[in-house]
Short mmCIF file of C-alpha atoms in Angstrom, two decimals:
data_model
loop_
_atom_site.label_atom_id
_atom_site.label_comp_id
_atom_site.label_asym_id
_atom_site.label_seq_id
_atom_site.Cartn_x
_atom_site.Cartn_y
_atom_site.Cartn_z
CA UNK A 1 0.00 0.00 0.00
CA UNK A 2 2.85 2.35 0.90
CA UNK A 3 4.51 1.52 -2.42
CA UNK A 4 1.35 2.44 -4.36
CA UNK A 5 1.01 5.70 -2.42
CA UNK A 6 4.64 6.58 -3.21
CA UNK A 7 4.09 5.94 -6.92
CA UNK A 8 0.99 8.18 -6.89
CA UNK A 9 2.97 10.96 -5.21
CA UNK A 10 5.74 10.64 -7.80
CA UNK A 11 3.24 10.85 -10.66
CA UNK A 12 1.55 13.91 -9.15
CA UNK A 13 4.94 15.56 -8.69
CA UNK A 14 5.89 14.94 -12.31
CA UNK A 15 2.56 16.32 -13.48
CA UNK A 16 3.05 19.47 -11.39
CA UNK A 17 6.55 20.03 -12.78
CA UNK A 18 5.27 19.63 -16.34
CA UNK A 19 2.45 22.09 -15.71
CA UNK A 20 4.83 24.71 -14.27
CA UNK A 21 7.18 24.28 -17.22
CA UNK A 22 4.36 24.85 -19.67
CA UNK A 23 3.22 27.97 -17.80
CA UNK A 24 6.73 29.42 -17.89
CA UNK A 25 7.32 28.74 -21.60
CA UNK A 26 6.42 32.32 -22.53
CA UNK A 27 4.00 31.32 -25.30
CA UNK A 28 1.37 34.05 -25.80
CA UNK A 29 -2.32 33.12 -25.81
CA UNK A 30 -3.73 32.50 -29.26
CA UNK A 31 -6.05 35.49 -28.90
CA UNK A 32 -3.02 37.80 -28.83
CA UNK A 33 -1.64 36.58 -32.16
CA UNK A 34 -1.34 39.47 -34.65
CA UNK A 35 -3.87 39.69 -37.46
CA UNK A 36 -1.95 39.31 -40.70
CA UNK A 37 -4.50 40.59 -43.17
CA UNK A 38 -6.37 43.83 -43.87
CA UNK A 39 -10.03 44.35 -44.59
CA UNK A 40 -10.60 44.65 -48.28
CA UNK A 41 -11.65 48.07 -49.63
CA UNK A 42 -13.36 49.15 -52.85
CA UNK A 43 -11.68 51.67 -55.13
CA UNK A 44 -13.81 54.04 -57.13
CA UNK A 45 -13.89 53.74 -60.93
CA UNK A 46 -15.11 55.91 -63.79
CA UNK A 47 -18.85 55.51 -64.27
CA UNK A 48 -19.62 54.71 -60.62
CA UNK A 49 -22.48 56.60 -58.99
CA UNK A 50 -21.45 58.27 -55.73
CA UNK A 51 -23.59 59.73 -52.98
CA UNK A 52 -21.83 62.66 -51.33
CA UNK A 53 -23.26 63.58 -47.92
CA UNK A 54 -22.07 66.73 -46.16
CA UNK A 55 -23.37 66.70 -42.58
CA UNK A 56 -25.54 69.71 -41.81
CA UNK A 57 -25.40 71.00 -45.39
CA UNK A 58 -28.17 69.50 -47.49
CA UNK A 59 -27.43 72.08 -50.19
CA UNK A 60 -23.97 70.55 -50.67
CA UNK A 61 -25.06 66.90 -50.47
CA UNK A 62 -25.61 65.29 -53.85
CA UNK A 63 -25.36 62.16 -55.99
CA UNK A 64 -22.90 62.35 -58.87
CA UNK A 65 -21.36 60.06 -61.50
CA UNK A 66 -17.62 59.65 -61.83
CA UNK A 67 -16.76 61.07 -65.24
CA UNK A 68 -14.72 59.33 -67.95
CA UNK A 69 -11.75 61.38 -66.74
CA UNK A 70 -12.14 59.90 -63.25
CA UNK A 71 -13.32 63.17 -61.71
CA UNK A 72 -16.46 64.45 -59.99
CA UNK A 73 -17.89 67.89 -59.38
CA UNK A 74 -20.03 68.96 -56.43
CA UNK A 75 -21.41 72.33 -55.32
CA UNK A 76 -18.51 74.74 -54.59
CA UNK A 77 -15.84 72.29 -55.78
CA UNK A 78 -15.16 71.22 -59.37
CA UNK A 79 -12.93 68.57 -60.91
CA UNK A 80 -12.10 66.41 -57.87
CA UNK A 81 -10.03 63.32 -58.70
CA UNK A 82 -12.03 60.27 -57.58
CA UNK A 83 -10.94 57.25 -59.62
CA UNK A 84 -8.67 54.82 -57.79
CA UNK A 85 -9.49 56.21 -54.35
CA UNK A 86 -11.44 54.51 -51.59
CA UNK A 87 -14.65 56.25 -50.48
CA UNK A 88 -12.98 57.32 -47.22
CA UNK A 89 -9.98 58.77 -49.09
CA UNK A 90 -12.25 60.72 -51.41
CA UNK A 91 -14.29 61.97 -48.44
CA UNK A 92 -11.13 63.40 -46.84
CA UNK A 93 -10.14 65.10 -50.11
CA UNK A 94 -13.60 66.66 -50.39
CA UNK A 95 -13.41 67.83 -46.78
CA UNK A 96 -10.07 69.50 -47.52
CA UNK A 97 -11.50 71.27 -50.58
CA UNK A 98 -14.70 72.33 -48.80
CA UNK A 99 -12.78 73.66 -45.80
CA UNK A 100 -12.15 76.84 -47.83
CA UNK A 101 -15.91 77.49 -47.78
CA UNK A 102 -17.33 75.48 -44.85
CA UNK A 103 -16.06 75.28 -41.29
CA UNK A 104 -15.00 71.75 -40.29
CA UNK A 105 -16.90 69.91 -43.04
CA UNK A 106 -17.86 66.29 -42.29
CA UNK A 107 -18.20 64.31 -45.53
CA UNK A 108 -19.34 60.74 -46.20
CA UNK A 109 -18.99 59.07 -49.61
CA UNK A 110 -21.07 56.01 -50.53
CA UNK A 111 -20.79 54.05 -53.79
CA UNK A 112 -24.41 53.65 -54.86
CA UNK A 113 -23.81 51.71 -58.06
CA UNK A 114 -20.94 50.36 -60.08
CA UNK A 115 -20.15 51.39 -63.63
CA UNK A 116 -23.01 50.13 -65.80
CA UNK A 117 -20.52 49.19 -68.53
CA UNK A 118 -19.40 46.36 -66.25
CA UNK A 119 -22.85 44.74 -66.27
CA UNK A 120 -21.64 42.11 -68.76
CA UNK A 121 -18.21 41.74 -67.21
CA UNK A 122 -16.55 40.44 -64.07
CA UNK A 123 -14.31 42.97 -62.40
CA UNK A 124 -11.21 41.92 -60.41
CA UNK A 125 -9.55 44.61 -58.31
CA UNK A 126 -6.82 44.66 -55.68
CA UNK A 127 -3.95 42.19 -55.36
CA UNK A 128 -4.29 40.36 -58.67
CA UNK A 129 -1.30 40.19 -60.99
CA UNK A 130 -3.28 42.01 -63.70
CA UNK A 131 -6.44 43.51 -62.12
CA UNK A 132 -8.98 44.22 -64.83
CA UNK A 133 -12.54 43.80 -66.07
CA UNK A 134 -13.09 40.46 -67.84
CA UNK A 135 -15.87 39.82 -70.37
CA UNK A 136 -18.34 37.42 -68.77
CA UNK A 137 -18.91 34.08 -70.47
CA UNK A 138 -21.50 31.46 -69.62
CA UNK A 139 -20.31 29.06 -66.94
CA UNK A 140 -17.47 31.31 -65.76
CA UNK A 141 -16.09 30.49 -62.31
CA UNK A 142 -13.76 32.09 -59.78
CA UNK A 143 -10.88 29.99 -61.09
CA UNK A 144 -11.54 31.22 -64.64
CA UNK A 145 -11.41 34.82 -63.43
CA UNK A 146 -8.20 34.23 -61.46
CA UNK A 147 -6.57 32.62 -64.48
CA UNK A 148 -7.54 35.59 -66.66
CA UNK A 149 -5.90 38.08 -64.28
CA UNK A 150 -2.72 36.02 -63.87
CA UNK A 151 -3.43 34.80 -60.34
CA UNK A 152 -2.60 36.50 -57.05
CA UNK A 153 0.38 38.67 -56.18
CA UNK A 154 2.72 37.52 -53.37
CA UNK A 155 1.09 40.17 -51.17
CA UNK A 156 -2.50 39.00 -51.67
CA UNK A 157 -4.62 37.84 -48.75
CA UNK A 158 -6.48 35.40 -50.96
CA UNK A 159 -8.61 33.78 -48.28
CA UNK A 160 -9.99 37.16 -47.20
CA UNK A 161 -11.16 38.16 -50.66
CA UNK A 162 -14.73 39.28 -51.21
CA UNK A 163 -17.24 38.81 -53.99
CA UNK A 164 -19.66 41.73 -54.40
CA UNK A 165 -22.87 40.82 -56.23
CA UNK A 166 -26.04 42.79 -56.92
CA UNK A 167 -29.21 40.81 -56.13
CA UNK A 168 -32.67 42.36 -56.49
CA UNK A 169 -31.14 45.82 -56.61
CA UNK A 170 -29.09 45.35 -53.45
CA UNK A 171 -25.38 44.60 -53.16
CA UNK A 172 -24.44 41.45 -51.27
CA UNK A 173 -20.90 40.68 -50.08
CA UNK A 174 -19.60 37.11 -49.84
CA UNK A 175 -16.22 35.95 -48.54
CA UNK A 176 -14.34 33.79 -51.05
CA UNK A 177 -11.27 31.65 -50.43
CA UNK A 178 -9.03 32.30 -53.42
CA UNK A 179 -5.88 31.05 -51.70
CA UNK A 180 -7.46 27.68 -50.98
CA UNK A 181 -8.84 27.55 -54.51
CA UNK A 182 -5.41 28.07 -56.06
CA UNK A 183 -4.09 25.32 -53.79
CA UNK A 184 -6.53 22.87 -55.36
CA UNK A 185 -9.59 23.10 -53.11
CA UNK A 186 -12.21 23.05 -55.86
CA UNK A 187 -15.15 23.36 -53.48
CA UNK A 188 -14.26 27.07 -53.39
CA UNK A 189 -14.64 27.41 -57.17
CA UNK A 190 -17.93 29.31 -57.10
CA UNK A 191 -19.82 30.19 -60.29
CA UNK A 192 -19.80 33.86 -61.26
CA UNK A 193 -22.48 36.15 -62.65
CA UNK A 194 -22.27 39.18 -64.95
CA UNK A 195 -21.49 42.31 -62.95
CA UNK A 196 -19.68 40.49 -60.12
CA UNK A 197 -16.79 42.34 -58.48
CA UNK A 198 -13.95 40.40 -56.83
CA UNK A 199 -11.97 42.44 -54.28
CA UNK A 200 -8.59 41.00 -53.24
CA UNK A 201 -7.03 42.66 -50.16
CA UNK A 202 -3.37 42.96 -49.27
CA UNK A 203 -1.66 41.22 -46.37
CA UNK A 204 -0.49 43.35 -43.47
CA UNK A 205 3.18 42.72 -42.75
#
């Protein structure tokens, strides 16, 4: 009986030592691991319809198209470069321009509709090798679109990409796993529709 008790004590001691060693290993909790990827953002293109809202100034708030030259004009400010900017970047530029006429302007920019010329195309933007608009063909899939744009850049966060699709007049956003798809996981090879927009974000290093 004493022998059994001694063995139990030895086992408990070994377990305690192992537990203390694990606690002192310095490994951070998983929840503190850095996030390696950014949230994807949409960049404005010629032909997009933008809603410009200036807080407290309904006379300056308006909805405008982005011209073929990539610019917009709003009350008090003409010829603002919009193409290639995110809505938040454009809002800050408009605030800077309006500050000559309005005290502390607060501007919000919302993309109300994408360029209608893309209605028969699939648009790939962000971290693709050759981001572009691709003519839609019947049966086109995500893999077809990725092949057409040359795949992903080394900086792409493929598994955080988003597919933006208009359904019944409303835009829906779906997460798509392009990294897994390019690694052979064909269950991620979703069918595409005309007018789809694929947004590929960049990793955060």
